[in-house]
Coordinates of C-alpha atoms in Angstrom, one line a residue:
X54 CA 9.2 32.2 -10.9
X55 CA 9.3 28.8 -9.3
X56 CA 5.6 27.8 -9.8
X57 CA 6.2 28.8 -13.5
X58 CA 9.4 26.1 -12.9
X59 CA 7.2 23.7 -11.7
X60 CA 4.6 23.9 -13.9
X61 CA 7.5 23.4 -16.8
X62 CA 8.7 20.1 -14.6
X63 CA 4.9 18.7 -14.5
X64 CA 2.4 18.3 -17.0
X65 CA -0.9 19.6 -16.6
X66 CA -3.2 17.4 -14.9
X67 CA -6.1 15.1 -17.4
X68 CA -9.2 15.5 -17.5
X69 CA -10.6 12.1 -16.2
X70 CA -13.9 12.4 -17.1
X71 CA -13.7 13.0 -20.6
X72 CA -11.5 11.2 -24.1
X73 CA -9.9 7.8 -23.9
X74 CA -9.7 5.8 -20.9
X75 CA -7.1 3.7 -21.5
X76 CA -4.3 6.0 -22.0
X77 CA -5.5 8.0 -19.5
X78 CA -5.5 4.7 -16.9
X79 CA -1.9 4.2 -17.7
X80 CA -0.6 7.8 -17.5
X81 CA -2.2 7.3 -13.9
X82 CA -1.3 4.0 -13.3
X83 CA 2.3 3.7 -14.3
X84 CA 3.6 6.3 -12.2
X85 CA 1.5 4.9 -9.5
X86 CA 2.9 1.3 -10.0
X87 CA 6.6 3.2 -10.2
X88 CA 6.0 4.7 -6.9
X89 CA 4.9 1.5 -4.9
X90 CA 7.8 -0.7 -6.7
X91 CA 9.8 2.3 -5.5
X92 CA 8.8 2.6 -2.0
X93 CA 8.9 -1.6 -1.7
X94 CA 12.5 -1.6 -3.2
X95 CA 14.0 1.0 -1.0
X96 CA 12.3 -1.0 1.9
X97 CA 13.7 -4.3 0.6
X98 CA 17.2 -2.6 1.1
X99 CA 16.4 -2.4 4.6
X100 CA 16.6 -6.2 4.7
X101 CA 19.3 -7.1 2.0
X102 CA 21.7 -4.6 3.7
X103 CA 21.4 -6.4 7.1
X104 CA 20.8 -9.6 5.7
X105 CA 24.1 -9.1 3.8
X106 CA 26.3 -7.1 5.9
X107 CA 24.7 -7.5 9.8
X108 CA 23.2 -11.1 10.8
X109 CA 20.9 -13.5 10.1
X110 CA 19.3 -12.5 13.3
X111 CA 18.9 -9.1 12.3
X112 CA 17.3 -10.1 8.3
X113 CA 14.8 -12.1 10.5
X114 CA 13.8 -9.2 13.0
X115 CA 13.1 -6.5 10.1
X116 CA 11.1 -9.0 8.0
X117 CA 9.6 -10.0 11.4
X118 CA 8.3 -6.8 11.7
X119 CA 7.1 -6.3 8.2
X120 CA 3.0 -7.7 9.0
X121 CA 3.0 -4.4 12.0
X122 CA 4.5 -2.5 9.3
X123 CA 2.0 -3.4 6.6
X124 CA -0.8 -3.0 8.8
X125 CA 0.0 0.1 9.9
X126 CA 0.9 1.7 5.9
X127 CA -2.4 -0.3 4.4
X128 CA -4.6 1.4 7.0
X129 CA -3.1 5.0 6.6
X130 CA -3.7 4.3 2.8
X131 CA -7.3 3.1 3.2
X132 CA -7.9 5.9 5.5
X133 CA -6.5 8.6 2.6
X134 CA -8.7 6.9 0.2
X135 CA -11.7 8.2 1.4
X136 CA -10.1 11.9 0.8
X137 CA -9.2 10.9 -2.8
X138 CA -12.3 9.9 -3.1
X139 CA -14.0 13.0 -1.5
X140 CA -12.1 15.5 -3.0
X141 CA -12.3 13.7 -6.3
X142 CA -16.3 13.4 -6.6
X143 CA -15.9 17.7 -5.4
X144 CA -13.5 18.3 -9.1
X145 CA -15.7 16.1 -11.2
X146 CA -18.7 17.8 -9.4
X147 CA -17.2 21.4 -10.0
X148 CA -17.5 22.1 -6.5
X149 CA -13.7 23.7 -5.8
X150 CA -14.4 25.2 -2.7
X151 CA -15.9 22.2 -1.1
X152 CA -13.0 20.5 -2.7
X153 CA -10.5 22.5 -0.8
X154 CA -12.2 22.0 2.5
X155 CA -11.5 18.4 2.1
X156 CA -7.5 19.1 1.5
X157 CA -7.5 21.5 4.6
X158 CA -9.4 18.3 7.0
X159 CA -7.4 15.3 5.2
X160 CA -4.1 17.5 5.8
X161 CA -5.1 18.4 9.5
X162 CA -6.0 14.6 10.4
X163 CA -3.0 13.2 9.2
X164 CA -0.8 15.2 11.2
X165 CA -3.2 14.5 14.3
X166 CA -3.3 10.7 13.5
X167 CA 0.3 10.0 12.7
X168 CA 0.8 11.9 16.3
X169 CA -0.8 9.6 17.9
X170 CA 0.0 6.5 16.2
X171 CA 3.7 7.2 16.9
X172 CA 2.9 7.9 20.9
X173 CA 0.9 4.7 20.7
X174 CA 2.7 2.5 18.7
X175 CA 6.1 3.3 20.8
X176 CA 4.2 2.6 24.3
X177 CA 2.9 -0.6 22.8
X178 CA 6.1 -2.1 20.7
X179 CA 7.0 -4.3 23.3
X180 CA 3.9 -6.3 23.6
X181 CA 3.5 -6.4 19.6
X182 CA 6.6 -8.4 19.2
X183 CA 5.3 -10.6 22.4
X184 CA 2.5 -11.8 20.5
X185 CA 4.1 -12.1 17.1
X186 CA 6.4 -15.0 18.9
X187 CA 9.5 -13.4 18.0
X188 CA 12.3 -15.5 19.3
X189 CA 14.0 -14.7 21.7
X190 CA 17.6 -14.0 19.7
X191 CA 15.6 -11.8 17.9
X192 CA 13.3 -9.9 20.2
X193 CA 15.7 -7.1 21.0
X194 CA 16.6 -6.2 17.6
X195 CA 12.9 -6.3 16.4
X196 CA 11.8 -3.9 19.5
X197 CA 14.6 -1.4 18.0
X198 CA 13.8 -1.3 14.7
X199 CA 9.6 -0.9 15.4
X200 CA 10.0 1.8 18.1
X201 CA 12.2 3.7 15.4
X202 CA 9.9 2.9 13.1
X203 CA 6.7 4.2 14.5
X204 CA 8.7 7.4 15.4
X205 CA 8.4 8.4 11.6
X206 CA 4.3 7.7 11.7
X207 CA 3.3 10.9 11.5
X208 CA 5.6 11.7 8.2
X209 CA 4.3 8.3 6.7
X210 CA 0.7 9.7 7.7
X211 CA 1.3 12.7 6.2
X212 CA 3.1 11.5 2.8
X213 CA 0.4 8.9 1.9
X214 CA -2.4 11.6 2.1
X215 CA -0.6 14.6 0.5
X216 CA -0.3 11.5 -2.5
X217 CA -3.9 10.8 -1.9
X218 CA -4.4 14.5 -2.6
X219 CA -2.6 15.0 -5.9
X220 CA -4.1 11.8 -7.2
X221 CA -8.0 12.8 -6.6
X222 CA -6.5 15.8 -8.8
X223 CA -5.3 12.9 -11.1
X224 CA -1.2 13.4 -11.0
X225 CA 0.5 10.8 -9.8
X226 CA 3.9 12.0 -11.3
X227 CA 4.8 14.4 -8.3
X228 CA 4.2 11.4 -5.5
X229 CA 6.7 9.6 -7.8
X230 CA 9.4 12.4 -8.2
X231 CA 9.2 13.0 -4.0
X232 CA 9.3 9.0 -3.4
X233 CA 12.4 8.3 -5.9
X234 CA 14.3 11.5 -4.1
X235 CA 13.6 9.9 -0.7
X236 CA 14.2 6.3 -1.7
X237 CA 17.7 6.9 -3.1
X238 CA 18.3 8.8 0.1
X239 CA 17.2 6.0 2.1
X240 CA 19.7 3.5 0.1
X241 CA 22.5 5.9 0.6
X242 CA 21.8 6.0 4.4
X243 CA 21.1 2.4 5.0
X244 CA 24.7 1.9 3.7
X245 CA 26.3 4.7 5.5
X246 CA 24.8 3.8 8.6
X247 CA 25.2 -0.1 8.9
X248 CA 28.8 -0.2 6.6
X249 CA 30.6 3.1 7.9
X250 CA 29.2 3.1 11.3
X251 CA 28.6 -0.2 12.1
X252 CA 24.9 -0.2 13.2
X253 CA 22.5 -2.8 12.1
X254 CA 18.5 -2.4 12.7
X255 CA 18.4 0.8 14.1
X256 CA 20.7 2.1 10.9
X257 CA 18.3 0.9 8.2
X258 CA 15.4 2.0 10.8
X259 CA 16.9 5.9 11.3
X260 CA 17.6 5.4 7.5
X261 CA 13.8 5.0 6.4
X262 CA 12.2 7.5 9.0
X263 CA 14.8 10.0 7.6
X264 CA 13.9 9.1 3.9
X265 CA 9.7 9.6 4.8
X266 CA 10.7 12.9 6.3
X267 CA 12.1 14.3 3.1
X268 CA 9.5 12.7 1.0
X269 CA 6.4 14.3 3.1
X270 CA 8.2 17.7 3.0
X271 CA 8.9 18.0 -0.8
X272 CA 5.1 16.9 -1.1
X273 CA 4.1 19.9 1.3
X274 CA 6.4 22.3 -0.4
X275 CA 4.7 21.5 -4.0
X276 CA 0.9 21.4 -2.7
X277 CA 1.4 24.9 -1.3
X278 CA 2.7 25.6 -5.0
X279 CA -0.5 24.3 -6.4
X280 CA -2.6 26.9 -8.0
X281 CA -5.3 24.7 -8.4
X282 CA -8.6 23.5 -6.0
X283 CA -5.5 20.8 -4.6
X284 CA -3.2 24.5 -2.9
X285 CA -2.5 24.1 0.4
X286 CA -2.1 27.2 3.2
X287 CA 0.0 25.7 6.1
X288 CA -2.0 28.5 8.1
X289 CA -5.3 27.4 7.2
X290 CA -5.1 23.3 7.6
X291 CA -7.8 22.7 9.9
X292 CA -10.9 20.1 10.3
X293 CA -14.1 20.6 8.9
X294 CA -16.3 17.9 10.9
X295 CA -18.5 17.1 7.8
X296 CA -15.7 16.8 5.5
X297 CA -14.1 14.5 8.3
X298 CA -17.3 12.3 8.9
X299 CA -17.4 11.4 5.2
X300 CA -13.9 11.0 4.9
X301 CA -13.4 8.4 7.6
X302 CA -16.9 6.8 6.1
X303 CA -15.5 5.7 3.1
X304 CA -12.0 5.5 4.4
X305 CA -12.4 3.6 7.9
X306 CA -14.0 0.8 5.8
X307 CA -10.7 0.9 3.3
X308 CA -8.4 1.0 5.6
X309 CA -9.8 -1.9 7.3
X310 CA -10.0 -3.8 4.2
X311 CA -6.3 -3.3 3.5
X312 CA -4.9 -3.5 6.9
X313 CA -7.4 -6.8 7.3
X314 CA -4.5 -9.0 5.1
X315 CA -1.8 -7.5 7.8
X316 CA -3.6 -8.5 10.1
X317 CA -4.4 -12.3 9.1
X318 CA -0.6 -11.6 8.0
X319 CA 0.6 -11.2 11.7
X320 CA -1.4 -14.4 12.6
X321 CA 0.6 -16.1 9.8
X322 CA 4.0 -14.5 10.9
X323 CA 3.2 -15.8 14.4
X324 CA 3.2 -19.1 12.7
X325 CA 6.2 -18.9 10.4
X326 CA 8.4 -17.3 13.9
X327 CA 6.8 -21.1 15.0
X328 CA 9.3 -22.9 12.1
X329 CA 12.5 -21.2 12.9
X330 CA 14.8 -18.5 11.8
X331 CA 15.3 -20.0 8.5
X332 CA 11.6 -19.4 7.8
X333 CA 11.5 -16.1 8.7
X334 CA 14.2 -14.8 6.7
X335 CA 13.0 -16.8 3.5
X336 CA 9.4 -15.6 4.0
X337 CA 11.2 -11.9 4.5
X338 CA 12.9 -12.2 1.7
X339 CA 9.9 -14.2 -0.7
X340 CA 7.5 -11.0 0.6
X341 CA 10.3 -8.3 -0.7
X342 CA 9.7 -9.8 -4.4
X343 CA 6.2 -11.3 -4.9
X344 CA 5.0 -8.4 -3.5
X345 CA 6.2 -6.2 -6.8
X346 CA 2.8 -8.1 -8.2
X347 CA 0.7 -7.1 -6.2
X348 CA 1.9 -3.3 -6.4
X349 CA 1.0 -3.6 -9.9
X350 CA -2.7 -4.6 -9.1
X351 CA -2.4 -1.5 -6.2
X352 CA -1.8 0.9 -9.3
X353 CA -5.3 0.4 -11.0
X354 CA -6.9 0.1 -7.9
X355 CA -5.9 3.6 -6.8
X356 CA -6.5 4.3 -10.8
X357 CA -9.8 2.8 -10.1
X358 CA -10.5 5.0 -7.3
X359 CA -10.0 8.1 -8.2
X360 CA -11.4 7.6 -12.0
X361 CA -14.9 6.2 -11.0
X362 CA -14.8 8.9 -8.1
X363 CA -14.4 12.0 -10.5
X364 CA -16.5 10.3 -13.2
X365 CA -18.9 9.4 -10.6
X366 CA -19.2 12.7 -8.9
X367 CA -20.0 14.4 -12.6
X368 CA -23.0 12.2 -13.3
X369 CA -21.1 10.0 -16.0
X370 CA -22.4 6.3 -15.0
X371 CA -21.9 4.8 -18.6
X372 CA -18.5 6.3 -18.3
X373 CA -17.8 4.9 -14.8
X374 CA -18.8 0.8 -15.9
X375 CA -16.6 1.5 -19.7
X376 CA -13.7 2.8 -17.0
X377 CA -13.7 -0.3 -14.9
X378 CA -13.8 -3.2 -17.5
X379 CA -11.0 -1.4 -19.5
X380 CA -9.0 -1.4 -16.3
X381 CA -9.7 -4.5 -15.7
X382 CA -8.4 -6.0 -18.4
X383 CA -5.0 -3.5 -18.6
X384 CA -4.6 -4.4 -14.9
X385 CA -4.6 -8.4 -15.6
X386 CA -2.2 -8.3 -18.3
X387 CA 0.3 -6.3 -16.6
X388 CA 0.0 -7.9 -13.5
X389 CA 0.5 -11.6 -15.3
X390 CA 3.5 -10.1 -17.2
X391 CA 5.3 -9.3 -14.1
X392 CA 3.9 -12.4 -12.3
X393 CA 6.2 -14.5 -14.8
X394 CA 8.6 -12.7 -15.3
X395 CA 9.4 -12.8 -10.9
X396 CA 8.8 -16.4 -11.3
X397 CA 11.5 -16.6 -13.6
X398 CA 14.0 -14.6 -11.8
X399 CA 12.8 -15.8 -8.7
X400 CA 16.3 -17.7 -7.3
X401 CA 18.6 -15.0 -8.4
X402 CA 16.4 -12.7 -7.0
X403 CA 16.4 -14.5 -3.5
X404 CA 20.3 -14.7 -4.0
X405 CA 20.6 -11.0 -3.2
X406 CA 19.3 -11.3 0.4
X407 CA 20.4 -14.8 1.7
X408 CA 23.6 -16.9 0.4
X409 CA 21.6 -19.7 2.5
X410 CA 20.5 -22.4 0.2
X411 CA 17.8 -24.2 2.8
X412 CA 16.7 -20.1 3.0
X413 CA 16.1 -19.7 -1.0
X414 CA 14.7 -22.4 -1.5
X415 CA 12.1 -22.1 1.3
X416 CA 11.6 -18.3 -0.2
X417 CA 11.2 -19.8 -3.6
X418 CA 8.2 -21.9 -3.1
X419 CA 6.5 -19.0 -1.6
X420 CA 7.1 -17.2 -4.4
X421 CA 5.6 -19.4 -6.6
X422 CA 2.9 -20.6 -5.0
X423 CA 1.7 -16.5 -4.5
X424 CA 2.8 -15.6 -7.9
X425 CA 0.2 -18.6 -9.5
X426 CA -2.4 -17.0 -7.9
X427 CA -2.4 -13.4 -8.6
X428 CA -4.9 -13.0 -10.9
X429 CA -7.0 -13.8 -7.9
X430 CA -5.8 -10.4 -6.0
X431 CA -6.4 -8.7 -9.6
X432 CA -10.6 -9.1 -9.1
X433 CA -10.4 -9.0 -5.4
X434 CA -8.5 -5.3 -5.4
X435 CA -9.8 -3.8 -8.6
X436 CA -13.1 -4.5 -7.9
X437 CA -13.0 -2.9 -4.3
X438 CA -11.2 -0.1 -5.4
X439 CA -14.4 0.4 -7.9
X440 CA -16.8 0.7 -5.4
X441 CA -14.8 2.5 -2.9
X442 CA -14.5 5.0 -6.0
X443 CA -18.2 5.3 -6.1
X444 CA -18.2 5.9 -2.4
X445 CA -19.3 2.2 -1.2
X446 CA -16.8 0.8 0.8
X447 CA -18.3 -1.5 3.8
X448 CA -19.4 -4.5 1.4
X449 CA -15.0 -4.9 0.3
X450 CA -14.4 -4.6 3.6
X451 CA -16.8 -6.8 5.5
X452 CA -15.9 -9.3 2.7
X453 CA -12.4 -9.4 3.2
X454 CA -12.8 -9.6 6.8
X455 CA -15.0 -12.5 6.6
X456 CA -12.9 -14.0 3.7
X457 CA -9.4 -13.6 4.2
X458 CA -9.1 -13.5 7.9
X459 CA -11.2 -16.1 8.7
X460 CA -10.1 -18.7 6.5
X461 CA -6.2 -17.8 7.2
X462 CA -6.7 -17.9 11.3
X463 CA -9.2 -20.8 11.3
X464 CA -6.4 -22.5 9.7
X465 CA -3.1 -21.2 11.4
X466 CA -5.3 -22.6 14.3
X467 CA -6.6 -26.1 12.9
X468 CA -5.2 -27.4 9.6
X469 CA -1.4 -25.9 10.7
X470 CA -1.2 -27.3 14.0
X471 CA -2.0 -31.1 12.6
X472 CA 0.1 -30.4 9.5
X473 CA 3.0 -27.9 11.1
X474 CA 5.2 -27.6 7.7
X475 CA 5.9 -24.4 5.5
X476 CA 4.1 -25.7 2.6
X477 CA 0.1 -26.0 4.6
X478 CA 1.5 -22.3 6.0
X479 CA 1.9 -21.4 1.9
X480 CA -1.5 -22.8 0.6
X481 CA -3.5 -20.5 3.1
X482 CA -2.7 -17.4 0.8
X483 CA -4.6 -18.5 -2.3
X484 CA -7.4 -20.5 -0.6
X485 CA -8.1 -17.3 1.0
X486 CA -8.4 -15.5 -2.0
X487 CA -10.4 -17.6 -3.7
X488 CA -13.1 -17.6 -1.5
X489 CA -12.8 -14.0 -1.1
X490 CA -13.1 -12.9 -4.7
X491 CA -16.2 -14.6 -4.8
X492 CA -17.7 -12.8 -2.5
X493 CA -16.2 -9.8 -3.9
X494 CA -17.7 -10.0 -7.7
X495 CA -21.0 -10.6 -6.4
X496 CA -20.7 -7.5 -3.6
X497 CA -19.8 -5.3 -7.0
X498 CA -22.3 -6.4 -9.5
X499 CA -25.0 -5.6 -7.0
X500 CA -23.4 -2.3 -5.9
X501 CA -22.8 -1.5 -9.8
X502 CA -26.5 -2.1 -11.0
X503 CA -28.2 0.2 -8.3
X504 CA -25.1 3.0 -8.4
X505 CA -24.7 3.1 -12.0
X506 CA -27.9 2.5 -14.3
X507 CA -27.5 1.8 -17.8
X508 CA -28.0 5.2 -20.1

């Protein structure tokens, strides 16, 4: 009775690899885009909550934290791509048992993984917020909130590959159903905890490892509903080594990739601690908004992903090159949409975290000169996520490393310390990927004409 339920609550899943791409790309994509606007709002709460109702000091130690925290969700994301991608080229092959195989290892690592990462990452929280230069009136409160933080790893771990996992099946609607129920948990806590009971980081950080556990569980609970090649048996989650190896060889390089802007990020948020509190909180507050942008571009690189990957894996190359322009091209427009309509918004939006004028106004030119510059991230992320989709991801990542890490820490370490205002900090971002999406188009057009010949 309740997988008949459940199959009433959720549409069939498309077939990818046949009909019209377009409305198939934003069936995909939208709910995609919902979930990581989603998952970014309910974090933003974390800051306007104690930015409105705690200290300034407290604002400034969550969005100090927010580079460890990006790192550490980008990686686990790269690292699940390689299972959407995996499973996904098994279902456009046919191949459903080998497609389960790679469900049973993608569940069993992330469990192991986010284990480890939590043990780790609360042994290590203390030196982390050394080397970020976290002042010293915010130190405290920034070692709270990341030690409560990495404590919910393994159900972060765990959600973003059980969401990897429904989307090599194409649905992206259940991730988005779990997310929203967790998010609107983690709003309701993060004002119970910091209004009722007066705490400050560690209620908006209890709040969000609380929110990740309920959003994990609801996606377990409806992949061992599945009764498709995507079913999961609790009992028989375990690693198959080949499945692993390929995995990790398509989602190491991801991950890396992804967590590569965190970590020039860090080296940037080490800078920005250099300017002062004020800086801090108007970068934590700028990131909370311009960031909604670049979830957009996310969407159809995920979309990307998973459609070259099942299109790929059934032999369909004309298919896979028709997939990606059309993505393209739906994937700028949206993303330049929302990039103006932030930029118009942009002060009242600021308003909500700070009632600090030298704050906003330091947030607002980050937010515009980011939001200018989108369409940059548009090539640089689409394209990756295209040839991670055909199972190519070391040329994206070796790219990026190059591109956008370099440039940003040559510069922290050269061009910031003779010019040490916000505005040289700012101009970094775009420089970087300009350079990088260079690189990029040319890494794809050569990967594209020797992966997908023309029929």
């Amino acid at each position: 009775m309740e997988s008949r339920l459940l199959k009433k609550r959720i549409p069939s899943d498309p077939d990818l690899t046949s009909g019209s791409i377009v409305d198939k790309v934003l069936l995909f994509a939208i709910p995609l885009m919902l979930t990581t606007m989603l998952q970014q709002l309910f974090n933003a709460t974390d800051v306007a909550v104690v930015g409105k109702f705690a200290s300034m000091e407290a604002m400034a130690a969550v969005g100090s934290n927010a580079p460890i925290i990006s790192l550490l969700v980008n990686f686990f994301v790269g690292i699940s791509v390689g299972a959407n991608v995996l499973i996904a080229h098994n279902i456009g092959a046919r191949e459903p048992e080998k497609a389960k195989s790679a469900v049973r290892t993608s569940m069993a690592f992330a469990l192991a993984a986010g284990v480890f990462v939590a043990v780790l990452g609360n042994i290590i929280a203390v030196p982390i917020i050394d080397l970020l230069g976290v002042p010293a009136e915010v130190k405290d409160y920034s070692v709270t909130y990341l030690r409560i933080y990495f404590s919910g790893v393994p159900f972060i771990m765990l959600y973003n590959f059980e969401a990897a996992i429904f989307r090599s099946n194409g649905n992206t609607r259940t991730p988005l159903i779990c997310l929203t129920i967790g998010g609107v948990f983690n709003v309701a806590a993060n004002i119970f905890f910091v209004l009722a009971l007066g705490m400050d980081v560690d209620g908006v950080a209890i709040a969000t490892v609380l929110a990740n556990v309920i959003s994990s569980m609801m996606l377990l609970h409806f992949l061992r509903q599945e009764d498709s090649v995507i079913h999961v048996n609790v009992a028989k989650i375990r690693i198959n080594k080949e499945d692993l190896k390929t995995i990790l060889r398509i989602g190491l390089p991801a991950g890396l990739q992804s967590a590569v802007f965190s970590i020039s990020n860090i080296c940037i948020q080490s800078a920005i601690n250099s300017l002062g509190a004020d800086y801090m909180a108007a970068s934590s507050a700028a990131f909370n908004i311009e960031i909604f942008a670049f979830f957009v571009v996310n969407a159809f690189t995920q979309t990307l992903v998973t459609f070259v990957g099942q299109n790929y894996g059934a032999g369909k190359y004309a298919r896979c090159r028709e997939v990606i322009r059309k993505t393209l091209l739906v994937s700028w427009t949206f993303t330049m949409v929302l990039s103006v309509l932030l930029l118009i918004f942009a002060r009242p939006l600021l308003g909500l975290f700070t009632n600090e004028p030298q704050v906003i106004e330091a947030g607002l030119l980050r937010i515009k000169i980011l939001l200018y510059f989108e369409t940059l991230n548009v090539l640089m992320d689409n394209l990756s996520g295209a040839m991670r989709g055909l199972g190519k991801s070391l040329v994206p990542a070796l790219t990026t490393l190059i591109c956008v890490c370099g440039v940003r820490i040559i510069w922290v370490f050269t061009g910031f310390q003779i010019y040490h205002t916000w505005l040289s900090l700012m101009i970094v971002f775009p420089v970087s990927w300009g350079v990088n999406a260079v690189f990029i188009i040319i890494g794809y057009l050569i990967t594209r004409n020797r992966m997908l010949p023309v029929e």
